[in-house]
Amino acid sequence: MTKLDIVTLPDPILRQKTRPVTQFDDDLQVLIDDMIETMREANGVGLAAPQIGRSLQLTVIESLPKEDDEGNEIPNSRQLFVIANPRIVWESRELVDGIEGCLSIPGYLGEVERCQAIRVRAQDRHGKKIKLKLNGWTARIFQHEIDHLQGVLYIDKLTAPENFWTEEVFQKIQEEMDEEETIPNA
Ligand code: ZN
């Protein structure tokens, strides 16, 4: 597996609509494995193909580990999704605000409103059709990644222009409020 370079703003590929995946061949399998490795190396929870310079409707997503009642990580409890040609077919009316980061906008965080739950139709890494029901944190990451495939970034959807911070400033705000939150970097 090869670690790929992550494209950052203002690279124009991040603003382009991507092409559907049509060939689920060996080259695609290599690309997918490289994207998974690149996401993990960057401590990300999601990575879309435009972020490694490929204009394709392809994304990899990995959930955070689950925790037991005492807050300890449960081993092997992360869930990995490889998603091609996704389409959101249902969105909850309930919306939730949350903090997001993006591997293509390093060093910054912002508050974004997302649907609490969504349903997605897509294809897996071999082209097989899949249906997913997602909610909460995983639904947020999916919405962030599917936006990438349309050339949309979270900074386009901030709850207010001022709700955008450097990581340092955000940390200070959190310390003042005595809160800690897990921030997805996708
Ligand atoms: Zn992103």
XYZ file of N, CA, C and O and ligand atoms in Angstrom:
745
model
N 0.850 -1.205 0.000
C 0.000 0.000 0.000
C 0.882 1.250 0.000
O 1.982 1.242 0.544
N 0.384 2.266 -0.603
C 1.130 3.518 -0.739
C 0.361 4.647 -0.071
O -0.849 4.770 -0.248
N 1.100 5.440 0.689
C 0.471 6.623 1.267
C 0.453 7.711 0.187
O 1.474 8.002 -0.429
N -0.731 8.277 -0.037
C -0.898 9.275 -1.108
C -0.794 10.684 -0.536
O -1.004 10.898 0.658
N -0.491 11.644 -1.403
C -0.458 13.046 -0.975
C -1.878 13.582 -0.878
O -2.693 13.358 -1.785
N -2.159 14.291 0.195
C -3.488 14.890 0.367
C -3.485 16.301 -0.215
O -2.606 17.108 0.084
N -4.466 16.537 -1.075
C -4.622 17.819 -1.758
C -5.289 18.800 -0.791
O -6.228 18.445 -0.088
N -4.786 20.034 -0.751
C -5.396 21.036 0.141
C -5.883 22.240 -0.668
O -5.506 22.415 -1.830
N -6.718 23.049 -0.018
C -7.167 24.300 -0.646
C -5.959 25.146 -0.967
O -5.003 25.139 -0.202
N -5.920 25.910 -2.067
C -7.023 26.136 -3.017
C -6.971 25.257 -4.261
O -7.360 25.716 -5.333
N -6.512 24.025 -4.171
C -6.453 23.178 -5.361
C -7.850 23.065 -5.999
O -8.812 22.695 -5.328
N -7.960 23.381 -7.299
C -9.291 23.421 -7.941
C -10.007 22.078 -7.982
O -11.238 22.049 -8.085
N -9.279 20.959 -7.865
C -9.961 19.652 -7.929
C -10.961 19.498 -6.786
O -11.979 18.810 -6.917
N -10.706 20.189 -5.684
C -11.624 20.104 -4.532
C -12.969 20.762 -4.827
O -13.935 20.561 -4.093
N -13.023 21.555 -5.881
C -14.253 22.273 -6.237
C -14.960 21.664 -7.444
O -15.947 22.203 -7.929
N -14.434 20.551 -7.947
C -15.046 19.933 -9.132
C -16.020 18.825 -8.741
O -15.795 18.122 -7.763
N -17.076 18.687 -9.558
C -17.951 17.520 -9.403
C -17.216 16.301 -9.927
O -16.540 16.372 -10.958
N -17.379 15.186 -9.238
C -16.613 13.991 -9.606
C -17.386 13.100 -10.571
O -18.606 13.184 -10.680
N -16.654 12.234 -11.251
C -17.236 11.272 -12.190
C -17.603 9.982 -11.455
O -16.903 9.594 -10.511
N -18.678 9.303 -11.894
C -18.998 8.016 -11.264
C -17.888 6.992 -11.480
O -17.185 7.040 -12.485
N -17.780 6.072 -10.533
C -16.889 4.923 -10.711
C -17.611 3.936 -11.625
O -18.769 3.576 -11.365
N -16.955 3.515 -12.712
C -17.578 2.563 -13.632
C -16.812 1.245 -13.691
O -17.381 0.207 -14.010
N -15.510 1.283 -13.406
C -14.677 0.073 -13.497
C -14.258 -0.335 -12.093
O -13.437 0.351 -11.468
N -14.796 -1.449 -11.617
C -14.413 -1.943 -10.287
C -13.299 -2.983 -10.462
O -13.443 -4.141 -10.112
N -12.197 -2.508 -11.021
C -11.118 -3.414 -11.423
C -9.969 -3.411 -10.407
O -10.080 -2.814 -9.342
N -8.877 -4.078 -10.772
C -7.729 -4.184 -9.859
C -7.147 -2.823 -9.524
O -6.735 -2.582 -8.391
N -7.111 -1.920 -10.517
C -6.575 -0.579 -10.262
C -7.389 0.132 -9.186
O -6.848 0.834 -8.342
N -8.711 -0.065 -9.238
C -9.573 0.578 -8.235
C -9.296 -0.006 -6.845
O -9.256 0.732 -5.857
N -9.084 -1.315 -6.773
C -8.813 -1.950 -5.472
C -7.523 -1.382 -4.857
O -7.454 -1.131 -3.653
N -6.518 -1.176 -5.703
C -5.255 -0.592 -5.230
C -5.504 0.832 -4.726
O -5.041 1.219 -3.642
N -6.249 1.603 -5.513
C -6.552 2.987 -5.126
C -7.282 3.017 -3.781
O -6.952 3.817 -2.896
N -8.274 2.134 -3.608
C -9.050 2.091 -2.359
C -8.135 1.771 -1.172
O -8.192 2.441 -0.133
N -7.280 0.762 -1.329
C -6.379 0.400 -0.225
C -5.418 1.548 0.107
O -5.129 1.799 1.273
N -4.959 2.235 -0.932
C -4.079 3.387 -0.692
C -4.834 4.505 0.029
O -4.272 5.189 0.893
N -6.098 4.702 -0.335
C -6.896 5.751 0.340
C -7.114 5.401 1.817
O -7.052 6.273 2.678
N -7.353 4.116 2.105
C -7.554 3.700 3.499
C -6.271 3.964 4.297
O -6.305 4.534 5.388
N -5.134 3.580 3.718
C -3.876 3.799 4.427
C -3.618 5.292 4.640
O -3.196 5.714 5.715
N -3.895 6.092 3.608
C -3.666 7.542 3.691
C -4.552 8.163 4.766
O -4.090 8.995 5.561
N -5.818 7.747 4.819
C -6.751 8.252 5.843
C -6.233 7.923 7.240
O -6.206 8.778 8.127
N -5.809 6.677 7.437
C -5.356 6.249 8.764
C -4.074 6.961 9.171
O -3.937 7.397 10.313
N -3.140 7.103 8.225
C -1.875 7.790 8.518
C -2.112 9.231 8.928
O -1.371 9.791 9.714
N -3.170 9.840 8.355
C -3.471 11.249 8.642
C -4.396 11.382 9.862
O -4.832 12.490 10.177
N -4.673 10.264 10.527
C -5.625 10.263 11.647
C -6.977 10.825 11.249
O -7.625 11.522 12.027
N -7.383 10.530 10.025
C -8.681 10.999 9.548
C -9.750 9.944 9.767
O -9.450 8.776 10.040
N -10.997 10.372 9.652
C -12.127 9.441 9.756
C -12.863 9.332 8.421
O -13.839 8.590 8.305
N -12.371 10.073 7.428
C -12.963 9.994 6.106
C -12.017 10.610 5.096
O -11.227 11.496 5.438
N -12.064 10.095 3.868
C -11.235 10.653 2.799
C -11.964 10.415 1.480
O -12.352 9.289 1.169
N -12.146 11.486 0.724
C -12.828 11.394 -0.567
C -11.787 11.478 -1.684
O -10.749 12.132 -1.526
N -12.078 10.813 -2.815
C -11.098 10.716 -3.899
C -10.532 12.072 -4.352
O -9.325 12.169 -4.607
N -11.341 13.150 -4.443
C -10.738 14.428 -4.858
C -9.626 14.895 -3.914
O -8.722 15.615 -4.324
N -9.687 14.440 -2.669
C -8.673 14.864 -1.694
C -7.308 14.233 -1.950
O -6.315 14.656 -1.361
N -7.276 13.201 -2.811
C -5.968 12.664 -3.217
C -5.794 12.860 -4.724
O -5.000 12.185 -5.368
N -6.534 13.832 -5.258
C -6.319 14.266 -6.633
C -7.019 13.450 -7.691
O -6.665 13.539 -8.867
N -8.017 12.623 -7.280
C -8.758 11.820 -8.251
C -10.218 12.246 -8.251
O -10.877 12.202 -7.211
N -10.705 12.665 -9.423
C -12.067 13.165 -9.498
C -13.047 12.020 -9.725
O -13.570 11.819 -10.811
N -13.280 11.243 -8.676
C -14.132 10.052 -8.750
C -15.116 10.051 -7.584
O -14.801 10.547 -6.499
N -16.301 9.444 -7.814
C -17.298 9.320 -6.739
C -16.935 8.143 -5.845
O -17.541 7.078 -5.892
N -15.926 8.381 -5.032
C -15.371 7.313 -4.194
C -14.904 7.916 -2.876
O -14.240 8.953 -2.867
N -15.275 7.267 -1.770
C -14.829 7.744 -0.466
C -14.631 6.572 0.489
O -15.292 5.536 0.357
N -13.712 6.735 1.410
C -13.538 5.771 2.497
C -13.828 6.487 3.810
O -13.503 7.666 3.971
N -14.481 5.777 4.721
C -14.921 6.351 5.990
C -14.641 5.322 7.081
O -14.893 4.125 6.875
N -14.134 5.776 8.213
C -13.920 4.841 9.324
C -14.404 5.470 10.615
O -13.975 6.554 10.989
N -15.308 4.772 11.290
C -15.883 5.316 12.519
C -14.852 5.272 13.639
O -13.883 4.521 13.588
N -15.078 6.089 14.683
C -14.221 6.056 15.868
C -14.487 4.760 16.626
O -15.559 4.173 16.510
N -13.512 4.308 17.434
C -13.762 3.083 18.211
C -14.892 3.289 19.208
O -15.069 4.386 19.729
N -15.646 2.237 19.445
C -16.685 2.302 20.476
C -16.013 2.215 21.844
O -14.910 1.683 21.977
N -16.720 2.740 22.852
C -16.166 2.704 24.214
C -17.087 1.891 25.110
O -18.307 1.890 24.921
N -16.478 1.224 26.103
C -17.302 0.491 27.074
C -17.818 1.466 28.142
O -17.563 2.675 28.064
N -18.529 0.951 29.135
C -19.167 1.816 30.133
C -18.156 2.667 30.894
O -18.484 3.735 31.408
N -16.911 2.183 30.960
C -15.888 2.948 31.687
C -15.100 3.872 30.773
O -14.131 4.508 31.207
N -15.511 3.955 29.521
C -14.848 4.880 28.605
C -13.591 4.322 27.971
O -12.819 5.052 27.351
N -13.355 3.018 28.100
C -12.189 2.407 27.457
C -12.557 1.964 26.045
O -13.664 1.490 25.814
N -11.584 2.127 25.141
C -11.827 1.719 23.751
C -12.053 0.223 23.651
O -11.300 -0.557 24.236
N -13.065 -0.168 22.904
C -13.285 -1.592 22.641
C -12.458 -1.949 21.407
O -12.623 -1.331 20.352
N -11.525 -2.924 21.527
C -10.670 -3.252 20.378
C -11.486 -3.707 19.160
O -12.524 -4.351 19.316
N -10.987 -3.370 17.999
C -11.610 -3.762 16.716
C -13.065 -3.309 16.580
O -13.865 -3.971 15.928
N -13.406 -2.186 17.207
C -14.793 -1.729 17.135
C -14.972 -0.586 16.141
O -16.031 0.005 16.061
N -13.911 -0.286 15.390
C -14.062 0.717 14.334
C -14.737 0.059 13.138
O -14.505 -1.121 12.861
N -15.574 0.843 12.436
C -16.246 0.286 11.263
C -15.743 1.014 10.020
O -15.748 2.244 9.968
N -15.296 0.235 9.038
C -14.750 0.808 7.798
C -15.784 0.704 6.683
O -16.368 -0.352 6.468
N -15.997 1.811 5.979
C -16.907 1.834 4.833
C -16.113 2.226 3.587
O -15.360 3.197 3.615
N -16.299 1.479 2.504
C -15.783 1.896 1.196
C -17.015 2.156 0.338
O -17.829 1.253 0.114
N -17.148 3.386 -0.119
C -18.401 3.827 -0.731
C -18.129 4.396 -2.125
O -17.367 5.353 -2.270
N -18.775 3.795 -3.135
C -18.682 4.330 -4.498
C -20.075 4.792 -4.933
O -21.088 4.195 -4.566
N -20.106 5.849 -5.691
C -21.341 6.370 -6.305
C -22.489 6.540 -5.308
O -23.609 6.071 -5.561
N -22.243 7.211 -4.170
C -23.297 7.328 -3.156
C -24.369 8.342 -3.538
O -24.110 9.300 -4.266
N -25.577 8.077 -3.030
C -26.707 8.976 -3.248
C -27.493 9.002 -1.943
O -27.840 7.950 -1.399
N -27.746 10.201 -1.424
C -28.571 10.305 -0.214
C -30.026 10.229 -0.656
O -30.491 11.064 -1.434
N -30.761 9.217 -0.182
C -32.136 9.010 -0.638
C -33.165 9.435 0.408
O -34.358 9.475 0.128
N -32.702 9.723 1.619
C -33.603 10.196 2.675
C -32.792 10.989 3.694
O -31.662 10.628 4.009
N -33.400 12.094 4.153
C -32.740 12.916 5.186
C -33.723 13.151 6.323
O -34.902 13.429 6.067
N -33.265 13.060 7.557
C -34.132 13.343 8.710
C -34.455 14.835 8.745
O -33.673 15.663 8.275
N -35.620 15.152 9.302
C -35.923 16.577 9.506
C -35.080 17.143 10.620
O -34.799 18.332 10.649
N -34.721 16.275 11.561
C -33.924 16.741 12.700
C -32.515 17.090 12.231
O -31.851 16.313 11.553
N -32.087 18.304 12.614
C -30.763 18.775 12.248
C -29.935 18.929 13.519
O -30.484 19.215 14.583
N -28.629 18.728 13.396
C -27.756 18.867 14.565
C -26.514 19.672 14.191
O -25.947 19.496 13.115
N -26.113 20.551 15.107
C -24.866 21.299 14.922
C -23.702 20.473 15.453
O -23.841 19.785 16.461
N -22.579 20.552 14.776
C -21.391 19.835 15.255
C -20.141 20.454 14.660
O -20.211 21.212 13.696
N -18.999 20.126 15.251
C -17.723 20.689 14.808
C -17.052 19.725 13.842
O -17.001 18.531 14.086
N -16.557 20.266 12.734
C -15.869 19.435 11.732
C -14.520 20.031 11.367
O -14.332 21.250 11.398
N -13.624 19.145 10.990
C -12.371 19.556 10.370
C -12.276 18.850 9.037
O -13.109 17.997 8.715
N -11.265 19.203 8.246
C -11.103 18.580 6.929
C -9.614 18.430 6.650
O -8.852 19.382 6.842
N -9.219 17.249 6.189
C -7.800 17.012 5.896
C -7.301 17.936 4.779
O -6.109 18.162 4.662
N -8.217 18.487 3.981
C -7.831 19.398 2.899
C -7.823 20.860 3.337
O -7.498 21.742 2.534
N -8.228 21.108 4.595
C -8.183 22.464 5.156
C -7.491 22.339 6.519
O -8.112 22.522 7.571
N -6.201 21.976 6.511
C -5.546 21.623 7.773
C -5.451 22.807 8.728
O -5.248 23.943 8.308
N -5.612 22.503 10.017
C -5.410 23.520 11.053
C -6.643 24.316 11.408
O -6.580 25.193 12.265
N -7.772 24.021 10.784
C -9.000 24.783 11.036
C -10.156 23.865 11.416
O -10.173 22.682 11.066
N -11.135 24.440 12.093
C -12.352 23.736 12.480
C -13.531 24.676 12.308
O -13.380 25.900 12.407
N -14.706 24.113 12.074
C -15.888 24.963 11.957
C -17.139 24.223 12.379
O -17.169 22.984 12.416
N -18.162 25.013 12.699
C -19.436 24.411 13.112
C -20.368 24.318 11.910
O -20.572 25.300 11.186
N -20.947 23.127 11.728
C -21.793 22.848 10.572
C -23.068 22.145 11.036
O -23.027 21.295 11.925
N -24.187 22.530 10.417
C -25.460 21.856 10.693
C -25.628 20.696 9.708
O -25.448 20.884 8.509
N -25.951 19.524 10.227
C -26.153 18.344 9.377
C -27.442 17.643 9.774
O -27.936 17.820 10.890
N -27.940 16.811 8.882
C -29.075 15.953 9.225
C -28.638 14.947 10.271
O -27.547 14.372 10.164
N -29.519 14.715 11.243
C -29.172 13.774 12.308
C -29.069 12.348 11.751
O -28.259 11.557 12.223
N -29.906 12.050 10.748
C -29.887 10.706 10.154
C -30.079 10.814 8.647
O -30.731 11.745 8.158
N -29.507 9.860 7.920
C -29.682 9.793 6.465
C -29.759 8.333 6.026
O -29.343 7.433 6.757
N -30.312 8.145 4.839
C -30.208 6.840 4.190
C -29.484 7.033 2.877
O -29.741 8.007 2.158
N -28.586 6.108 2.579
C -27.705 6.230 1.423
C -27.798 4.966 0.580
O -27.835 3.860 1.120
N -27.850 5.155 -0.731
C -27.648 4.033 -1.654
C -26.318 4.248 -2.342
O -25.987 5.373 -2.727
N -25.570 3.183 -2.490
C -24.222 3.298 -3.049
C -23.803 1.946 -3.602
O -24.623 1.027 -3.710
N -22.530 1.849 -3.957
C -21.947 0.565 -4.333
C -20.728 0.311 -3.461
O -20.060 1.270 -3.038
N -20.449 -0.949 -3.177
C -19.263 -1.261 -2.378
C -18.038 -1.335 -3.295
O -18.125 -1.013 -4.484
N -16.913 -1.790 -2.751
C -15.662 -1.730 -3.514
C -15.662 -2.676 -4.722
O -14.824 -2.538 -5.607
N -16.608 -3.623 -4.733
C -16.682 -4.530 -5.884
C -17.857 -4.208 -6.809
O -18.151 -4.963 -7.738
N -18.539 -3.103 -6.522
C -19.641 -2.684 -7.388
C -21.002 -3.171 -6.949
O -22.012 -2.873 -7.590
N -21.033 -3.945 -5.863
C -22.312 -4.470 -5.365
C -23.138 -3.333 -4.763
O -22.619 -2.493 -4.035
N -24.454 -3.325 -5.084
C -25.317 -2.259 -4.568
C -25.539 -2.435 -3.078
O -25.789 -3.564 -2.610
N -25.470 -1.335 -2.333
C -25.688 -1.391 -0.887
C -26.625 -0.264 -0.463
O -26.716 0.773 -1.122
N -27.345 -0.508 0.648
C -28.200 0.502 1.270
C -27.739 0.654 2.702
O -27.514 -0.345 3.391
N -27.623 1.892 3.155
C -27.154 2.136 4.517
C -28.097 3.081 5.234
O -28.579 4.053 4.644
N -28.352 2.783 6.511
C -29.060 3.713 7.402
C -28.036 4.225 8.386
O -27.407 3.432 9.095
N -27.876 5.527 8.442
C -26.796 6.092 9.258
C -27.363 7.165 10.163
O -28.306 7.864 9.786
N -26.786 7.282 11.353
C -27.205 8.401 12.197
C -26.053 8.922 13.026
O -24.976 8.320 13.089
N -26.302 10.100 13.605
C -25.337 10.712 14.511
C -24.028 11.039 13.814
O -23.998 11.562 12.706
N -22.980 10.655 14.508
C -21.644 11.021 14.087
C -21.306 10.418 12.713
O -20.735 11.076 11.850
N -21.677 9.151 12.479
C -21.377 8.506 11.194
C -22.137 9.199 10.062
O -21.585 9.408 8.973
N -23.389 9.580 10.318
C -24.167 10.302 9.302
C -23.483 11.630 8.960
O -23.466 12.046 7.798
N -22.915 12.287 9.975
C -22.203 13.554 9.726
C -21.025 13.339 8.787
O -20.836 14.085 7.823
N -20.231 12.319 9.063
C -19.047 12.084 8.212
C -19.485 11.755 6.777
O -18.900 12.241 5.819
N -20.507 10.931 6.647
C -21.008 10.620 5.302
C -21.436 11.892 4.566
O -21.137 12.059 3.377
N -22.129 12.784 5.234
C -22.579 14.016 4.568
C -21.381 14.873 4.161
O -21.354 15.454 3.067
N -20.362 14.926 5.025
C -19.135 15.675 4.717
C -18.460 15.081 3.466
O -18.072 15.819 2.557
N -18.354 13.753 3.426
C -17.651 13.103 2.301
C -18.459 13.189 1.001
O -17.893 13.412 -0.073
N -19.765 12.997 1.095
C -20.592 13.061 -0.118
C -20.573 14.486 -0.672
O -20.556 14.688 -1.889
N -20.506 15.488 0.198
C -20.323 16.873 -0.258
C -19.036 17.011 -1.068
O -19.018 17.691 -2.105
N -17.954 16.387 -0.596
C -16.673 16.463 -1.324
C -16.855 16.017 -2.772
O -16.233 16.559 -3.680
N -17.703 15.014 -2.997
C -17.871 14.462 -4.346
C -18.625 15.425 -5.262
O -18.644 15.261 -6.482
N -19.258 16.439 -4.640
C -19.953 17.487 -5.399
C -19.128 18.779 -5.462
O -19.630 19.801 -5.919
N -17.920 18.739 -4.947
C -17.104 19.957 -4.914
C -17.498 20.919 -3.807
O -17.149 22.094 -3.839
N -18.222 20.398 -2.817
C -18.685 21.230 -1.694
C -17.832 20.932 -0.465
O -17.513 19.767 -0.184
N -17.458 21.993 0.255
C -16.630 21.846 1.460
C -17.412 22.347 2.680
O -18.335 23.151 2.541
N -17.004 21.894 3.873
C -17.775 22.265 5.065
C -17.772 23.776 5.300
O -18.700 24.316 5.877
N -16.717 24.448 4.820
C -16.652 25.905 5.016
C -17.757 26.634 4.245
O -18.041 27.796 4.522
N -18.381 25.948 3.297
C -19.524 26.531 2.565
C -20.790 26.501 3.408
O -21.796 27.100 3.023
N -20.784 25.741 4.498
C -22.012 25.443 5.236
C -21.917 25.835 6.703
O -22.660 25.290 7.521
N -21.018 26.726 7.047
C -20.838 27.101 8.461
C -22.148 27.659 9.024
O -22.901 28.325 8.319
N -22.399 27.380 10.322
C -23.618 27.890 10.957
C -23.605 29.416 11.018
O -24.648 30.046 11.060
N -22.412 29.997 11.030
C -22.232 31.452 10.930
C -20.779 31.685 10.528
O -19.919 30.864 10.868
N -20.502 32.764 9.791
C -19.124 32.961 9.311
C -18.094 32.966 10.447
O -16.957 32.538 10.254
N -18.520 33.440 11.628
C -17.550 33.516 12.737
C -17.333 32.159 13.417
O -16.425 32.008 14.221
N -18.156 31.162 13.061
C -17.990 29.844 13.682
C -16.957 29.005 12.929
O -17.205 27.885 12.491
N -15.789 29.595 12.786
C -14.672 29.006 12.039
C -13.411 29.436 12.770
O -13.203 30.633 12.998
N -12.619 28.485 13.202
C -11.512 28.797 14.091
C -10.252 28.046 13.666
O -10.338 26.983 13.058
N -9.095 28.579 14.081
C -7.894 27.751 14.014
C -8.006 26.732 15.147
O -8.726 26.960 16.134
N -7.282 25.621 15.013
C -7.336 24.591 16.063
C -6.925 25.174 17.413
O -7.495 24.827 18.446
N -5.916 26.075 17.412
C -5.426 26.655 18.670
C -6.514 27.472 19.349
O -6.751 27.350 20.550
N -7.163 28.327 18.575
C -8.218 29.172 19.148
C -9.361 28.302 19.657
O -9.880 28.514 20.754
N -9.716 27.291 18.874
C -10.817 26.420 19.287
C -10.495 25.713 20.604
O -11.342 25.595 21.479
N -9.240 25.279 20.730
C -8.829 24.606 21.967
C -8.992 25.535 23.169
O -9.465 25.118 24.223
N -8.605 26.807 22.976
C -8.732 27.786 24.072
C -10.194 27.973 24.448
O -10.539 28.018 25.633
N -11.047 28.078 23.443
C -12.481 28.248 23.720
C -12.989 27.059 24.530
O -13.701 27.205 25.518
N -12.568 25.866 24.119
C -13.015 24.655 24.828
C -12.508 24.626 26.261
O -13.233 24.253 27.174
N -11.247 25.039 26.448
C -10.695 25.061 27.811
C -11.465 26.028 28.680
O -11.767 25.742 29.836
N -11.803 27.197 28.109
C -12.573 28.185 28.876
C -13.938 27.628 29.250
O -14.458 27.888 30.332
N -14.522 26.858 28.319
C -15.842 26.307 28.601
C -15.748 24.980 29.344
O -16.754 24.410 29.740
N -14.485 24.516 29.519
C -14.244 23.273 30.252
C -14.961 22.088 29.608
O -15.574 21.261 30.273
N -14.885 22.044 28.298
C -15.536 20.959 27.569
C -14.517 20.293 26.671
O -13.538 20.897 26.269
N -14.778 19.050 26.357
C -13.955 18.388 25.382
C -14.827 17.643 24.396
O -15.801 17.024 24.782
N -14.457 17.726 23.155
C -15.272 17.100 22.131
C -14.343 16.371 21.177
O -13.224 16.805 20.954
N -14.809 15.289 20.625
C -14.015 14.607 19.598
C -14.349 15.238 18.251
O -15.503 15.268 17.848
N -13.314 15.750 17.595
C -13.544 16.460 16.341
C -13.199 15.542 15.175
O -12.065 15.096 15.050
N -14.159 15.268 14.317
C -13.827 14.452 13.146
C -13.019 15.244 12.136
O -13.344 16.376 11.823
N -11.951 14.658 11.652
C -11.136 15.270 10.608
C -11.353 14.445 9.353
O -10.959 13.291 9.281
N -12.004 15.022 8.393
C -12.394 14.225 7.223
C -12.153 15.011 5.963
O -12.474 14.610 4.902
Zn -13.061 16.975 4.132
